[in-house]
Coordinates of C-alpha atoms and ligand atoms in Angstrom, one line a residue:
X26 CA -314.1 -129.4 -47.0
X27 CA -314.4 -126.7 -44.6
X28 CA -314.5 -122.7 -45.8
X29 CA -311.4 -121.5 -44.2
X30 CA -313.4 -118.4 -43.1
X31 CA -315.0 -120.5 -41.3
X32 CA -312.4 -122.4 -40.1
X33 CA -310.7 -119.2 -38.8
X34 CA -314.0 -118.1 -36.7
X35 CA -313.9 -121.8 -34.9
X36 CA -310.9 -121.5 -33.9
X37 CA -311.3 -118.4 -32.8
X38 CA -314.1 -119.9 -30.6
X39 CA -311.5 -122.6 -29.5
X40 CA -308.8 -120.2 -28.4
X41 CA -311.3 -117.9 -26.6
X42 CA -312.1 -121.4 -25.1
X43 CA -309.0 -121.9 -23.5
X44 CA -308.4 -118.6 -22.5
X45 CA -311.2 -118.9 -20.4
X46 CA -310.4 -122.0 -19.5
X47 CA -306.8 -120.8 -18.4
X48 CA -308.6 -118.1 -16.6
X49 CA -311.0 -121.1 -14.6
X50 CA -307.5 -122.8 -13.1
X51 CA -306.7 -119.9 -11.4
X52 CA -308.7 -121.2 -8.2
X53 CA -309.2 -124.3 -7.3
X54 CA -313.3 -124.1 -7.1
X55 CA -313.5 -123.2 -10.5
X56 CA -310.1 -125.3 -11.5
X57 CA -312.4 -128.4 -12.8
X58 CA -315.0 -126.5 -14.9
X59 CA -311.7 -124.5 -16.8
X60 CA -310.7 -127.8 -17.1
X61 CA -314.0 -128.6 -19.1
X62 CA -313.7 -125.4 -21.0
X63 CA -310.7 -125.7 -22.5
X64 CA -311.0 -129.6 -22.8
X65 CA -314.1 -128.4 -24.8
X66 CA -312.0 -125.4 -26.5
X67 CA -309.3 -128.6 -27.6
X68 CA -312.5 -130.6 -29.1
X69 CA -313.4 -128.3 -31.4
X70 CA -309.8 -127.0 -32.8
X71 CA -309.1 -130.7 -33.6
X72 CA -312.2 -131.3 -35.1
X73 CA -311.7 -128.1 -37.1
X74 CA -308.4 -128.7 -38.1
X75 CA -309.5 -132.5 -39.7
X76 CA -312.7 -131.0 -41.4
X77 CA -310.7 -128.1 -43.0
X78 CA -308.0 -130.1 -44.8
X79 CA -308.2 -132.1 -47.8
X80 CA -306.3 -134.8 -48.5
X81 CA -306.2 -136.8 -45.5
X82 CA -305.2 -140.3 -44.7
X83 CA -308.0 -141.1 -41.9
X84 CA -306.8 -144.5 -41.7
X85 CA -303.3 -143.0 -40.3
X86 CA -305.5 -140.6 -38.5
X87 CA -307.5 -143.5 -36.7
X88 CA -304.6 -145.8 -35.9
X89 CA -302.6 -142.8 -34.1
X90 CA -305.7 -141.7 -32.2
X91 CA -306.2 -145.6 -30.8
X92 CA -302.6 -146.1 -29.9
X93 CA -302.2 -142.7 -28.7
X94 CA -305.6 -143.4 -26.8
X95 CA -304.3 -146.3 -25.9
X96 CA -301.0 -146.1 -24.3
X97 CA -302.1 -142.8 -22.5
X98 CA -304.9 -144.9 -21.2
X99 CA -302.5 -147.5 -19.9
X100 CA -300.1 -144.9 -18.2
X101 CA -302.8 -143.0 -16.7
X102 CA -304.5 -146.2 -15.0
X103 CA -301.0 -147.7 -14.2
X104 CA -299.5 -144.3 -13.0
X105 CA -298.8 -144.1 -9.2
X106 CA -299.7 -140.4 -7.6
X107 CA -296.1 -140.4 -6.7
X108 CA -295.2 -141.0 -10.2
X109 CA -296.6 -138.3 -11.8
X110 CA -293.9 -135.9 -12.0
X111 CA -292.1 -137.9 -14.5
X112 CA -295.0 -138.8 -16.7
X113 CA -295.2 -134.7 -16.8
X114 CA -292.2 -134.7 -17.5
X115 CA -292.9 -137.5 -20.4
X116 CA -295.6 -135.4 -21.9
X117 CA -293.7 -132.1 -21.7
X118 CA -291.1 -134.2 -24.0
X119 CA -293.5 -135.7 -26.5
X120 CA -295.1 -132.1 -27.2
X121 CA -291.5 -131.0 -28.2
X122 CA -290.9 -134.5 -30.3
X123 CA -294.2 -134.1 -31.6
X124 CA -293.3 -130.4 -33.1
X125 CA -290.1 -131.8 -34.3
X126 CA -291.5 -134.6 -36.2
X127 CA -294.6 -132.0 -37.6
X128 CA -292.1 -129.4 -38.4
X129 CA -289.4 -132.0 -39.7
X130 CA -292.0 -133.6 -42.4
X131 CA -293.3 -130.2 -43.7
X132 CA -289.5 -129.3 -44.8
X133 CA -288.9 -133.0 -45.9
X134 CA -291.8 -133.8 -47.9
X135 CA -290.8 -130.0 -49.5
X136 CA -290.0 -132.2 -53.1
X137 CA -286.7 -129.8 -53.6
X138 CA -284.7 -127.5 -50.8
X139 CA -286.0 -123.9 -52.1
X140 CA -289.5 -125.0 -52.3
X141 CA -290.3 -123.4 -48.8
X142 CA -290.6 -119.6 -48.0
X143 CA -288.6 -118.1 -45.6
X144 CA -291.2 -117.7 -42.7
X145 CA -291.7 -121.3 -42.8
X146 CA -288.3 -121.9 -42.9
X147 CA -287.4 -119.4 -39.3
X148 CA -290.4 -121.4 -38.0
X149 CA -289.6 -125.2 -39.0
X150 CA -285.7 -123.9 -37.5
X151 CA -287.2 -122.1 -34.2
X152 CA -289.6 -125.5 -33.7
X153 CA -287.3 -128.0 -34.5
X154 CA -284.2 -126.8 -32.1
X155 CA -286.6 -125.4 -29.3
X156 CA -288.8 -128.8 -29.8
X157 CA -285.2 -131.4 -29.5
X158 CA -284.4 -129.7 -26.7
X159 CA -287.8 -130.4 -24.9
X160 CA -287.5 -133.5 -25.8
X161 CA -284.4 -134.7 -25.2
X162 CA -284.2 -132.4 -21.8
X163 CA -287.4 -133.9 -20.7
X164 CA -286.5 -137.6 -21.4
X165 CA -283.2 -136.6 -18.8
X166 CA -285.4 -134.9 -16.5
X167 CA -287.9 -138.2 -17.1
X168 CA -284.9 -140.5 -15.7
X169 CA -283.8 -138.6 -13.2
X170 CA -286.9 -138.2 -11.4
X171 CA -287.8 -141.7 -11.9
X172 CA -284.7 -142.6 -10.5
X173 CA -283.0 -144.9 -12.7
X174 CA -280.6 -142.5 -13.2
X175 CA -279.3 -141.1 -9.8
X176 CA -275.6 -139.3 -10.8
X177 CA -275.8 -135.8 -12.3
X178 CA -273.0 -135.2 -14.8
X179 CA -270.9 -132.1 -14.7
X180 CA -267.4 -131.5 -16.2
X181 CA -265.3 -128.3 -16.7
X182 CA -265.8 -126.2 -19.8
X183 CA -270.2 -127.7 -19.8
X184 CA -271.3 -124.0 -19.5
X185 CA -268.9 -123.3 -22.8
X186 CA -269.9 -126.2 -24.6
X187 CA -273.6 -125.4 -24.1
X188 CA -272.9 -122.1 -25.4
X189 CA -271.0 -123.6 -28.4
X190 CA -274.0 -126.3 -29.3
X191 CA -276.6 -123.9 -28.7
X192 CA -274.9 -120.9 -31.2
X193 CA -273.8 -124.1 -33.7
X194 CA -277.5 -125.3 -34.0
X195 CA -278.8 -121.8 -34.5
X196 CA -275.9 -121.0 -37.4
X197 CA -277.5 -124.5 -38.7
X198 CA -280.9 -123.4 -38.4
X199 CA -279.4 -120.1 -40.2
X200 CA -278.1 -122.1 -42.9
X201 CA -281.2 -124.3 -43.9
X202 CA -283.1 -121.0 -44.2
X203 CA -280.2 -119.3 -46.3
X204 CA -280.2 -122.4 -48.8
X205 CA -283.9 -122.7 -49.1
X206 CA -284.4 -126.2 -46.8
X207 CA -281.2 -128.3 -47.6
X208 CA -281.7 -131.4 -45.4
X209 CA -277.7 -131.5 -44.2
X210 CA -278.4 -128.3 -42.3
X211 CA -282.0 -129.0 -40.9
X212 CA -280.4 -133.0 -39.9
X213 CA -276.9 -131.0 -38.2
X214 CA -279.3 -128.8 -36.6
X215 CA -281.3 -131.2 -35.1
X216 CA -278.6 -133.4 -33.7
X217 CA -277.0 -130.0 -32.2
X218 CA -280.2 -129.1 -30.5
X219 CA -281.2 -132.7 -29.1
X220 CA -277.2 -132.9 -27.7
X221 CA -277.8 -129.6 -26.2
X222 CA -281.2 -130.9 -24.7
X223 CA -279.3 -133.5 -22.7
X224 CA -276.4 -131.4 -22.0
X225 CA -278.4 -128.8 -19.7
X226 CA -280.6 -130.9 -17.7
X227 CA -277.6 -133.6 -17.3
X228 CA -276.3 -131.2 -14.1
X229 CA -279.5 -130.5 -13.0
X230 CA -280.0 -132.5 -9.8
X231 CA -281.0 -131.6 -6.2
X232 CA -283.4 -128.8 -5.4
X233 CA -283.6 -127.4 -8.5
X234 CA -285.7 -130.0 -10.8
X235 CA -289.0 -128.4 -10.3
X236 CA -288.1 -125.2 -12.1
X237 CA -286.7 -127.5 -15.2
X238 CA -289.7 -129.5 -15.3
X239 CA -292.2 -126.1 -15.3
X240 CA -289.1 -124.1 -18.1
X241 CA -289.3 -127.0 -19.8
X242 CA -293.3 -127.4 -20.5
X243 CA -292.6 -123.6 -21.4
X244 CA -290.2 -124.6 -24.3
X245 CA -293.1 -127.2 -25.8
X246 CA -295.8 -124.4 -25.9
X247 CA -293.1 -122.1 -27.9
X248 CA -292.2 -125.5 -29.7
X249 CA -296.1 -125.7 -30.6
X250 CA -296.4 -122.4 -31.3
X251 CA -293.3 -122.7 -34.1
X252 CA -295.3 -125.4 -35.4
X253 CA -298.1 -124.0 -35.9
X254 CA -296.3 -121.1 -38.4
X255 CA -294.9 -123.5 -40.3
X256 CA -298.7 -125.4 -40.9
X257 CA -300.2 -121.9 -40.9
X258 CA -302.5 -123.1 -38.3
X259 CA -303.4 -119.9 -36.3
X260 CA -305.1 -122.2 -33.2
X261 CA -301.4 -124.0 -32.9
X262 CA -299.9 -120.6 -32.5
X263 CA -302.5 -119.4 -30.1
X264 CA -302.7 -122.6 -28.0
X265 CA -298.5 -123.0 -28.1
X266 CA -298.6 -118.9 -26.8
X267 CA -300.6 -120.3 -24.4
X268 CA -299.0 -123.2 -23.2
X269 CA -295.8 -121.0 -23.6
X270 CA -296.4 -117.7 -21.6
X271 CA -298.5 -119.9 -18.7
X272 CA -295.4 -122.1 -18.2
X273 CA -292.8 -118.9 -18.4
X274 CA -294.8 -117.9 -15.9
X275 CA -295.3 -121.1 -13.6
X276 CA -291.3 -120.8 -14.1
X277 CA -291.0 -117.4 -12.2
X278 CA -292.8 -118.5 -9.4
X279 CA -290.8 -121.5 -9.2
X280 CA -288.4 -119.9 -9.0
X281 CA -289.1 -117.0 -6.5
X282 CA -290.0 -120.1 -4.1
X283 CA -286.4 -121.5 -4.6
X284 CA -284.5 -118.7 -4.8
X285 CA -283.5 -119.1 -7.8
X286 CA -282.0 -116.6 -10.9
X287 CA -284.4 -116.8 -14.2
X288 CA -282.0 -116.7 -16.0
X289 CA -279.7 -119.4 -14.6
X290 CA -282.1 -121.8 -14.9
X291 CA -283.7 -120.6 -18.4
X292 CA -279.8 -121.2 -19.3
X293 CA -279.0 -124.6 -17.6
X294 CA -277.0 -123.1 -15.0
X295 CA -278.4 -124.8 -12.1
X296 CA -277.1 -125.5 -8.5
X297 CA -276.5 -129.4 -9.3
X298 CA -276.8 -131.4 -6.1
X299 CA -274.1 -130.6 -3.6
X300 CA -272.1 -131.7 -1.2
X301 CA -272.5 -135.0 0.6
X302 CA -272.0 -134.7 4.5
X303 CA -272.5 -137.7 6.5
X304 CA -275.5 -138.3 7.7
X305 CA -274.3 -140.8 11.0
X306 CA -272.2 -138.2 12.4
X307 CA -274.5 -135.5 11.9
X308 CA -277.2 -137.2 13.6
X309 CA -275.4 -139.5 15.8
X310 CA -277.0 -139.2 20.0
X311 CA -278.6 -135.9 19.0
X312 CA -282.1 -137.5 18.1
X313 CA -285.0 -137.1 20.6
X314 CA -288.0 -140.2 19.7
X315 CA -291.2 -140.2 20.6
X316 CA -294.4 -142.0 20.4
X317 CA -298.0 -141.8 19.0
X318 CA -299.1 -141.4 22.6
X319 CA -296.7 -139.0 23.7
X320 CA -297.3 -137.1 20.5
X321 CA -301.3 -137.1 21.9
X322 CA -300.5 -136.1 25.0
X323 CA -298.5 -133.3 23.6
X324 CA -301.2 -132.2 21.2
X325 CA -304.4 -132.4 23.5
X326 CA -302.3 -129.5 25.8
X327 CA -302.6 -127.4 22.1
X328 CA -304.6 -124.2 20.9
X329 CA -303.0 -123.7 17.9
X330 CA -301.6 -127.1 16.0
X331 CA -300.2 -126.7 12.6
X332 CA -299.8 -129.5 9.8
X333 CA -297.0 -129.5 7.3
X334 CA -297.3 -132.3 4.4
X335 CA -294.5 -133.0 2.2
X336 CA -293.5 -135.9 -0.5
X337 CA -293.9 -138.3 2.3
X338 CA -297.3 -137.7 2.9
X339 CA -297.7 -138.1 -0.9
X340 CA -295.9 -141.2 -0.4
X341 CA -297.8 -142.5 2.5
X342 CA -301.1 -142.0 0.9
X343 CA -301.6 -140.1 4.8
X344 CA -303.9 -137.0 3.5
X345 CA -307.3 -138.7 4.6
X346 CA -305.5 -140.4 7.9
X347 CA -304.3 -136.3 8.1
X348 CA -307.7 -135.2 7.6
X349 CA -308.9 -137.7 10.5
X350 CA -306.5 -136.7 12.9
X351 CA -307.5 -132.8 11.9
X352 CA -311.2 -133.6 12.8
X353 CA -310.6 -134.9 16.0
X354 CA -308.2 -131.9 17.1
X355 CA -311.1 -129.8 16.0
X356 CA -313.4 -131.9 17.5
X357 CA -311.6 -131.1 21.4
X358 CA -311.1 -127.3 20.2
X359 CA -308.1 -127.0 19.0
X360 CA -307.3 -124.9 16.1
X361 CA -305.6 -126.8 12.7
X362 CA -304.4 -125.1 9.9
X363 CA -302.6 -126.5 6.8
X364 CA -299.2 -124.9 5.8
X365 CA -298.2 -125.5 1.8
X366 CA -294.9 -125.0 0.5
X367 CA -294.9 -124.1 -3.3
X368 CA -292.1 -127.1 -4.3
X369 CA -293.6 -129.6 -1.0
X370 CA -293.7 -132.7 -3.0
X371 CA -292.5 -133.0 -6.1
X372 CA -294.7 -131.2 -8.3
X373 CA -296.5 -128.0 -8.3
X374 CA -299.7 -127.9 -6.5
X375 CA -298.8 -131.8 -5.3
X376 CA -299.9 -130.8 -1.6
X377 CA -303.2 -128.9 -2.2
X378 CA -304.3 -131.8 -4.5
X379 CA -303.9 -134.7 -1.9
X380 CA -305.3 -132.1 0.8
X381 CA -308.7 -131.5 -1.6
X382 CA -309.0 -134.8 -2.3
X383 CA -309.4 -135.7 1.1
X384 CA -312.0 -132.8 1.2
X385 CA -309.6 -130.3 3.5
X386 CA -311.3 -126.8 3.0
X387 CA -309.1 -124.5 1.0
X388 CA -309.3 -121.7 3.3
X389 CA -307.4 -123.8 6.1
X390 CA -304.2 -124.2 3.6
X391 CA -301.9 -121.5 4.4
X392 CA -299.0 -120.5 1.7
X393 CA -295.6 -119.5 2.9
X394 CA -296.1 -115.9 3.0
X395 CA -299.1 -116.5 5.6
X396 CA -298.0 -119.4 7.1
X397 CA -294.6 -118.2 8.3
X398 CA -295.1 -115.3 10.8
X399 CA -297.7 -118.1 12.3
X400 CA -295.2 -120.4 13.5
X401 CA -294.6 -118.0 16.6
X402 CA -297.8 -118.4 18.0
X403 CA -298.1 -122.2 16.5
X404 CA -298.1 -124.5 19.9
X405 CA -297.4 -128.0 17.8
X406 CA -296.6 -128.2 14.0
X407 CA -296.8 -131.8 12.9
X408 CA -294.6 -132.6 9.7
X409 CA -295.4 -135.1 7.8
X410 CA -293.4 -136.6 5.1
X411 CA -291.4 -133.2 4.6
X412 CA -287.4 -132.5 4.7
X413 CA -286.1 -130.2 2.5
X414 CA -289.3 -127.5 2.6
X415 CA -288.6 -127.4 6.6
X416 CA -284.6 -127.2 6.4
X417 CA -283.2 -124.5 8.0
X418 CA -280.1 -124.8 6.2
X419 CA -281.6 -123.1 3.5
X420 CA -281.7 -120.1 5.9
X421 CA -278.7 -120.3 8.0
X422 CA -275.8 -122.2 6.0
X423 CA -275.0 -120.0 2.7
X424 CA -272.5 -123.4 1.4
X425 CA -275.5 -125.3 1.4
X426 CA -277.6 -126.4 -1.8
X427 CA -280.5 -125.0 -1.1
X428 CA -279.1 -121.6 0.6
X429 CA -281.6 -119.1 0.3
X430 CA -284.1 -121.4 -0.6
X431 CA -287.3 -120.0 1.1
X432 CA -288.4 -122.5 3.6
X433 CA -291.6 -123.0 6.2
X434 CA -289.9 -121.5 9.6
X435 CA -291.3 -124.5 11.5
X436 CA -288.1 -124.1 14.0
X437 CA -290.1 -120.9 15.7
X438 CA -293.1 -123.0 16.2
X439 CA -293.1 -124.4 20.6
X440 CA -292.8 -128.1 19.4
X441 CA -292.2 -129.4 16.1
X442 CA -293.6 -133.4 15.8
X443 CA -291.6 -134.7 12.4
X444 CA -293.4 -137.8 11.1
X445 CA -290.8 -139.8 8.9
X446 CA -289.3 -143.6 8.1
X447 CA -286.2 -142.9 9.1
X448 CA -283.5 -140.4 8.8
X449 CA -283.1 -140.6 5.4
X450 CA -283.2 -137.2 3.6
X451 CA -285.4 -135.5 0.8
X452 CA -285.1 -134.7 -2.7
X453 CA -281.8 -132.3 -2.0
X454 CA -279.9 -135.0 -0.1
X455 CA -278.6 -133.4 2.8
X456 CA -279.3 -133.6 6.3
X457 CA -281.4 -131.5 8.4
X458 CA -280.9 -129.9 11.6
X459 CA -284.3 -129.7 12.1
X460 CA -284.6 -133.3 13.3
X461 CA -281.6 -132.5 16.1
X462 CA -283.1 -128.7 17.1
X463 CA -284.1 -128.9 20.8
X464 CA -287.8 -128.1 20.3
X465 CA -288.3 -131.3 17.8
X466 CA -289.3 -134.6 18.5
X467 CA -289.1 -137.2 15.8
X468 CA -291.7 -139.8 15.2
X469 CA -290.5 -142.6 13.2
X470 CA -292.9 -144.5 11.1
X471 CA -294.6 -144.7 7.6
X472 CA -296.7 -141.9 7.8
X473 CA -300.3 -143.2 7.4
X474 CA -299.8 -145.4 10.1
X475 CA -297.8 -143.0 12.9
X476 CA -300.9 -140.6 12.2
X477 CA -303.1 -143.2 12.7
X478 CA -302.0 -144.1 15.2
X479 CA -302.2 -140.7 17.3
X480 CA -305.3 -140.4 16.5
X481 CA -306.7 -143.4 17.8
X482 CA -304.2 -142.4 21.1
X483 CA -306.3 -139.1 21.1
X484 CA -309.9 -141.1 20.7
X485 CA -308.8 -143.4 24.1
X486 CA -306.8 -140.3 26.0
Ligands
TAP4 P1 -288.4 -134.3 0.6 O1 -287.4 -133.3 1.0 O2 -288.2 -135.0 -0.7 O3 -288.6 -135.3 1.8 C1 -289.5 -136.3 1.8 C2 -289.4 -137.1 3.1 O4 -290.5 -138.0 3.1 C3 -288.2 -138.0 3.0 O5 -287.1 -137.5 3.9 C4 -288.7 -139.3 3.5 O6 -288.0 -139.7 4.7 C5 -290.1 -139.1 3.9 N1 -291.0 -140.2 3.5 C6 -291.0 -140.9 2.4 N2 -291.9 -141.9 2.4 C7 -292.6 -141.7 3.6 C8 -293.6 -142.4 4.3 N3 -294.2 -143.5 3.7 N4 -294.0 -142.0 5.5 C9 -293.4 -140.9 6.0 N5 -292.4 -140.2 5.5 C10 -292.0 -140.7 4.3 O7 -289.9 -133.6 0.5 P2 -290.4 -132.1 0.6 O8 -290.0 -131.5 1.9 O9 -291.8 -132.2 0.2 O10 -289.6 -131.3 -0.5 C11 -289.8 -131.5 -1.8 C12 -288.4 -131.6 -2.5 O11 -288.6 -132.1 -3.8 C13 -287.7 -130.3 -2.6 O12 -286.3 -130.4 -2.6 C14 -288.1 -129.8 -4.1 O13 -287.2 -128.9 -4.6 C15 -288.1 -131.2 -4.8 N6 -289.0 -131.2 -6.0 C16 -290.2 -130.6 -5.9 C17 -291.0 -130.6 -7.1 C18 -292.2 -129.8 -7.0 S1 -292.7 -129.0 -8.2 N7 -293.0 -129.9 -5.9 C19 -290.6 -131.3 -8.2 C20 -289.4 -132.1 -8.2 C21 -288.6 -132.0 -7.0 P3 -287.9 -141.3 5.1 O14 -287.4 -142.0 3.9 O15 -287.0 -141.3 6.3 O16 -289.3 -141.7 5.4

């Protein structure tokens, strides 16, 4: 067994480790060697942490590492791109199940309720109720995004009962300290928080899921960090701070790109998903089509041509058609830029990801704030794949459910080509007037293909 003054120093090592780390995904050129840093930082707490305890079963040990090993091999193989906001939400939801179950078996296999000290007590309650309602929130937030459930459920008096479960599972959580660990409490207080879990992401549905998803991978770092009080393991505090204050912050920035109160969603008070309008009238003889070869013609008269991805392009697996077509603008001199939206797609960073792996240079994505004034002076901004990002509803229409969202001004840009299937809409479900503004010409087609396909117009023109 391992001196635990030695322990202490290596995981020392291993949280400098992932601070550094932390500090290496700041930019995207050093994003994959933080990545090794704190993937290195994770090896050696682990390793620590099974070397310094005595008493182990390694045969549990080595079952749970193969199936964990396992199953997250299977998922990460099977996973679709598209998919991945769901498995995030998945993991968010196992690291607060995991600290419930850690946190749970310290106070159960306490032989007799008084056995436990007080800190361990405030940090088994803070683990286990900020844990169930990772998990359960997450496992909502999992079937939402994945679709098989599509209704968001609301009903008067939700905000009170929230309020009610949440107080009730702390005056639980208040109670199992007071009597030293009694199982009736720690169980009541469970079942409270866990309720409360689905109760606040249950509403959640349009626009506002991407700020959950980031809140909620917040909760599991301060779920972690509980943990790791109540096993007096100093790197599960650290690493749960970690995880905690990063996603808290992730949150904010979230939410500054929706508009969005801290608050409101911190406390499950989010937009829900709106009002229906319907789509045929909306729409109806106000469409202008075009084609790939109109669309080339349009674009060879171009200086400036900006390109604005969205879940479609995510869908369309379009990023290295988009790179293609990019190239051969370039090729005839016309300038391309890239303009990102932080919640394009449907998870953060969705966008620049696809764009690097098709090997776009950073420096030619442009975020909102630059991107925006551009639009003026932008002769052609092709959309692909995006809706809601690009809907000036969010600007103009304070009813709607994304008011105030802050959008990509495409409407100010000379002509606006919108590459899309259909006129089905985005994530928010609502239409966009976008597709019916007098400067826009829609494109209908499955994104890799209609960009294709103006390409090879522009090779032959
Ligand atoms: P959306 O508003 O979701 O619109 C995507 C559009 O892509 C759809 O209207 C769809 O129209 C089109 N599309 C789908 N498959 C396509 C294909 N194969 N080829 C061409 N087009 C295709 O996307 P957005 O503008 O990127 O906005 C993102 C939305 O997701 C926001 O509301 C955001 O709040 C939400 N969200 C974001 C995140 C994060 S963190 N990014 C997480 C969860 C939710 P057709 O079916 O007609 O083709």
């Amino acid at each position: 067994m391992m001196q635990s003054n030695i322990a202490n120093l290596l995981y020392l090592v291993a949280s400098v480790l992932f601070i550094f780390g932390l500090k290496g995904l700041t930019h995207p050129g050093s994003a994959v060697r933080g990545n090794m840093i704190s993937a290195a930082g994770m090896f050696i707490a682990v390793v620590t942490a099974l070397v310094s305890e005595a008493d182990l079963s390694w045969g549990i040990i080595v079952a749970g590492v193969v199936t964990g090993g396992l199953v997250g091999t299977i998922l990460a193989l099977k996973t679709r791109m598209t998919a991945i906001p769901q498995l995030v939400a998945l993991f968010n939801g196992f690291g607060g199940g995991a600290s419930v179950l850690v946190a749970g078996a310290a106070i159960i296999s306490d032989a007799q309720p008084g056995a436990a000290d007080v800190q361990v007590l405030v940090s088994t309650a803070a683990a286990v109720i900020i844990g169930a309602v990772t998990l359960l929130g997450s496992l909502v937030a999992f079937v939402k995004l994945a679709e098989i459930v599509r209704k968001s459920l609301t009903f008067t008096g939700q905000k009170i009962v929230n309020a009610a479960l949440a107080a009730g599972s702390l005056v639980c959580g208040a109670l199992m300290v007071s009597t030293g660990g009694d199982l009736a409490w720690f169980w009541a207080m469970t079942g409270l928080a866990s309720l409360l879990g689905v109760l606040l992401v249950m509403p959640i549905g349009g626009a506002d899921m991407p700020v959950v998803i980031a809140a909620l991978n917040a909760y599991s770092g301060l779920a972690a960090c509980g943990t790791g009080f109540v096993l007096g393991n100093t790197v599960l505090v650290i690493a749960g701070s970690l995880v905690g204050a990063s996603g808290l912050i992730l949150t904010r920035i979230m939410c500054k790109a929706m508009n969005r109160s801290f608050t409101n969603v911190i406390f499950g008070l989010a937009m829900g998903s709106g009002q229906t309008i319907d789509a045929d009238t909306f729409y109806e003889g106000k469409v202008k089509a075009t084609s790939a070869d109109e669309a080339a013609m349009i674009l060879e008269g171009a200086r400036q041509v900006m390109v604005v991805p969205g879940y479609g392009m995510a869908v369309a697996q379009a990023q290295h058609a988009v790179r293609d077509l990019a190239r051969q603008l370039e090729s005839m001199d016309i300038s391309v830029d890239f303009a990102i939206h932080p919640v394009a797609g449907r998870m953060p960073g969705h966008m620049n990801v696809l764009l690097a792996e098709a090997d776009i240079a950073y420096d030619k994505l442009k975020d909102l704030d630059a991107a925006n004034p551009a639009f003026a002076q932008t002769d052609v901004v092709i959309v692909v794949g995006a809706n809601d990002v690009v809907n000036p509803e969010a600007r103009n229409n304070p009813e709607s459910p994304i008011a105030g969202m802050p959008i990509l001004d495409v409407d100010k840009a000379k002509t606006v080509i919108v590459i899309k299937r259909s006129l089905s809409p985005g994530f928010a479900g609502i239409p966009n007037p976008l597709f019916i503004a007098d400067n826009t010409l829609m494109l209908f087609g499955d994104g890799k293909a209609a960009i294709g396909a103006i390409t090879s117009a522009l090779k032959e023109g």
